[in-house]
Tab-separated table of C-alpha atoms in Angstrom:
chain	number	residue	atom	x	y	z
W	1	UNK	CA	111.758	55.317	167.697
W	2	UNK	CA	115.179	55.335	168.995
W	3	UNK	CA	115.906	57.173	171.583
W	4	UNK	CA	112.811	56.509	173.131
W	5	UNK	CA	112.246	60.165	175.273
W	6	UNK	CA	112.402	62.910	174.065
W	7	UNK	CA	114.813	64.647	176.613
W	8	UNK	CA	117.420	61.944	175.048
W	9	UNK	CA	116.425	63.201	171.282
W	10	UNK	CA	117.045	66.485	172.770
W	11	UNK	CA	120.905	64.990	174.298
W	12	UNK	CA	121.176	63.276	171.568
W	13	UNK	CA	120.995	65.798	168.795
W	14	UNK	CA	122.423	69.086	170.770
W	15	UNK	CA	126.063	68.886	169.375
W	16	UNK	CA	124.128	69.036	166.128
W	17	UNK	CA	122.230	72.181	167.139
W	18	UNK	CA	124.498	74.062	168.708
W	19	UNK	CA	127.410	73.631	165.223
W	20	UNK	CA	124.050	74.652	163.359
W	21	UNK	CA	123.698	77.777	165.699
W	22	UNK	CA	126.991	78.622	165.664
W	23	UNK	CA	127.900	78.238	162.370
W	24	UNK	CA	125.681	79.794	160.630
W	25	UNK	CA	126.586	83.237	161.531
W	26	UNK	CA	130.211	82.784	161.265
W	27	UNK	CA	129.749	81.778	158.142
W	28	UNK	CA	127.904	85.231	157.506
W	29	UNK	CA	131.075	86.732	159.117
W	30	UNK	CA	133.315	85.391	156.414
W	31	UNK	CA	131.356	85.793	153.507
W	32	UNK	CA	128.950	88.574	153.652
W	33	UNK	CA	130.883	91.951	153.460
W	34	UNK	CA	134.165	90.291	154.021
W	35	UNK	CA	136.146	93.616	153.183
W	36	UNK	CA	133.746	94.947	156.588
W	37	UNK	CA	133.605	92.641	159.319
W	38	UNK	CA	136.597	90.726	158.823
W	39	UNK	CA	138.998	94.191	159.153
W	40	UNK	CA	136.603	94.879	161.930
W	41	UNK	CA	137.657	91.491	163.493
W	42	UNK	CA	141.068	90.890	162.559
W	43	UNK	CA	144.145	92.801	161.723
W	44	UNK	CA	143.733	92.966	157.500
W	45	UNK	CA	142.235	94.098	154.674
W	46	UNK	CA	139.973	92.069	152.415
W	47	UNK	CA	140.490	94.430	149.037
W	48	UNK	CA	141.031	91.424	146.134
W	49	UNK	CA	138.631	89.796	144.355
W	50	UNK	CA	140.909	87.073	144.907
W	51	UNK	CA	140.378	86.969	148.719
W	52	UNK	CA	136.456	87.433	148.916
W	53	UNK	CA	136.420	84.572	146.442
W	54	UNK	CA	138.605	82.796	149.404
W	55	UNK	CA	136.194	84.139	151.955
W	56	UNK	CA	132.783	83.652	150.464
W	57	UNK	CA	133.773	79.667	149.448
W	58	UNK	CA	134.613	79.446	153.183
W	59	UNK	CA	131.268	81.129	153.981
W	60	UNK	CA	129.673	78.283	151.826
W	61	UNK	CA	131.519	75.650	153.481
W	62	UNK	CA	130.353	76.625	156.941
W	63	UNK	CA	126.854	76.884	155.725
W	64	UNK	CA	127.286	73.244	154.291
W	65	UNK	CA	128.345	71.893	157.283
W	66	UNK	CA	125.519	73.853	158.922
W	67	UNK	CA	123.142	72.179	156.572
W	68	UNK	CA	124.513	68.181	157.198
W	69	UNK	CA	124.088	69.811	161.114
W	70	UNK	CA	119.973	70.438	160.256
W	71	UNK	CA	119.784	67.473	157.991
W	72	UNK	CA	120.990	65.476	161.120
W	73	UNK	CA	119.003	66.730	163.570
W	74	UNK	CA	115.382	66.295	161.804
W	75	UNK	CA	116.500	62.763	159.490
W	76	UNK	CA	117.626	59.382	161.811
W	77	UNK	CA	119.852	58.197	158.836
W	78	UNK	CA	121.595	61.670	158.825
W	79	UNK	CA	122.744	62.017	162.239
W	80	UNK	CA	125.364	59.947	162.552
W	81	UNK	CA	126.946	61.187	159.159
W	82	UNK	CA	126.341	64.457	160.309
W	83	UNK	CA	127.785	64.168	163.944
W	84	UNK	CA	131.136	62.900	162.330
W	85	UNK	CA	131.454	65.822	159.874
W	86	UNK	CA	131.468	68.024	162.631
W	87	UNK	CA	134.091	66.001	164.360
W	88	UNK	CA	136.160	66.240	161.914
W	89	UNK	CA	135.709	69.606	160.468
W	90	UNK	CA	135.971	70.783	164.282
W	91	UNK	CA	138.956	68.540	165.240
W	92	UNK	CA	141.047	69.387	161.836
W	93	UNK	CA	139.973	73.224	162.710
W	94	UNK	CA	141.591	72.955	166.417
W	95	UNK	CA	144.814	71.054	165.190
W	96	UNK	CA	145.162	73.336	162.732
W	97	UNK	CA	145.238	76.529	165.063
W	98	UNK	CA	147.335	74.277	167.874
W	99	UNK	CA	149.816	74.191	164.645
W	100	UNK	CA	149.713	77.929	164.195
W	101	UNK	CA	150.415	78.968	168.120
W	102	UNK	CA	153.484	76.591	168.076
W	103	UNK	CA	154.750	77.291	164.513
W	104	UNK	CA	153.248	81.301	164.397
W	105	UNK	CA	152.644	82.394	168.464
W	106	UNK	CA	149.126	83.116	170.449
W	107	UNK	CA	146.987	84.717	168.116
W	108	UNK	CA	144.419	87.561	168.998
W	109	UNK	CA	141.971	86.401	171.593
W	110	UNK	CA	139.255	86.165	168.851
W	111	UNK	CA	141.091	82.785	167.866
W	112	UNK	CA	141.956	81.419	171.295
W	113	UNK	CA	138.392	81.441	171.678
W	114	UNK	CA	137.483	80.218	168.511
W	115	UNK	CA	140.474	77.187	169.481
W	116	UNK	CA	138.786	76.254	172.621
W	117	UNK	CA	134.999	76.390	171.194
W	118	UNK	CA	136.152	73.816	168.231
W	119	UNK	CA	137.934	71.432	170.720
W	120	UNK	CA	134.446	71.639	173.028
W	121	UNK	CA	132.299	70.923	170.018
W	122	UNK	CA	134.388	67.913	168.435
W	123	UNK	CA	134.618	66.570	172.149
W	124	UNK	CA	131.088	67.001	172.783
W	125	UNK	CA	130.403	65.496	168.988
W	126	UNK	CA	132.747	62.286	169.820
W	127	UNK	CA	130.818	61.998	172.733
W	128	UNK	CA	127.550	62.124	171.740
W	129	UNK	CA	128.794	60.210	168.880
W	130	UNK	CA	129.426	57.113	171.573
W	131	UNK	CA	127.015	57.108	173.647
W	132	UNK	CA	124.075	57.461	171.044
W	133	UNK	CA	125.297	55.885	167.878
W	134	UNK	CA	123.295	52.588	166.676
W	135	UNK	CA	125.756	49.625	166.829
C-alpha cells in the first residue's frame, strides 16, 4: 500500500477532503433555492427560469467535482485524476476572479474570500500533487 502510514494517507488525501467539504455546500448555495440564498448573499435577484437553470447546472458541477474529490480519496487510481481536477477547476476559478478585480474592481468581501480560499486549495492540490504522486 502506498503511502505506507496512515498519517501520510491522511496528508496525502486532505486537499481532496477538504474541496469535498467545501464544495458540497456551496454547491447547495447555488442551486437549491437560488432565488433565496443567492439575494441573501449577493446584490441580485434570481427571478428567470433562465438563471436557476444557470445556477442549478453550476450546483451540479460543484457536486461533480465534489464526487471525483470522494472518488479520490477512497480509490488509489482516482486520486491523482481527482487532485488535478481540483487544480484546475480551483486555479481557472482564482484567475478568473483576479480578471474581474482588474477588469470590474474589488468585489464584495464574500468573493475576496472565496479568491483567496481557491488559490489555497489549488496550491495545496499542486502540492500534494508533487510530493505524493506515483512517478
Amino acid at each position: 500500500l502506498w503511502p505506507p502510514y496512515k498519517s501520510s494517507i491522511t496528508m496525502r488525501n486532505l486537499h481532496l477532503i477538504i474541496s469535498a467539504i467545501l464544495l458540497v455546500p456551496i454547491a447547495f448555495a447555488y442551486g437549491i433555492a437560488p432565488n433565496t440564498i443567492l439575494p441573501a448573499l449577493f446584490d441580485f435577484n434570481v427571478e428567470t427560469v433562465d438563471l436557476h437553470n444557470i445556477f442549478r447546472g453550476i450546483m451540479c458541477l460543484y457536486l461533480g467535482m465534489a464526487v471525483i474529490s470522494v472518488a479520490g480519496i477512497f480509490k488509489q487510481r482516482y486520486w491523482e485524476t481527482a487532485t488535478i481536477v481540483i487544480i484546475v477547476c480551483m486555479g481557472a476559478l482564482a484567475i478568473g476572479r483576479l480578471a474581474s478585480f482588474v477588469a470590474d474592481g474589488i468585489p464584495s468581501i464574500t468573493l475576496i474570500i472565496g479568491f483567496f480560499a481557491e488559490v489555497c486549495l489549488a496550491a495545496l492540490c499542486y502540492f500534494n500533487w508533487k510530493k505524493y504522486r506515483v512517478r
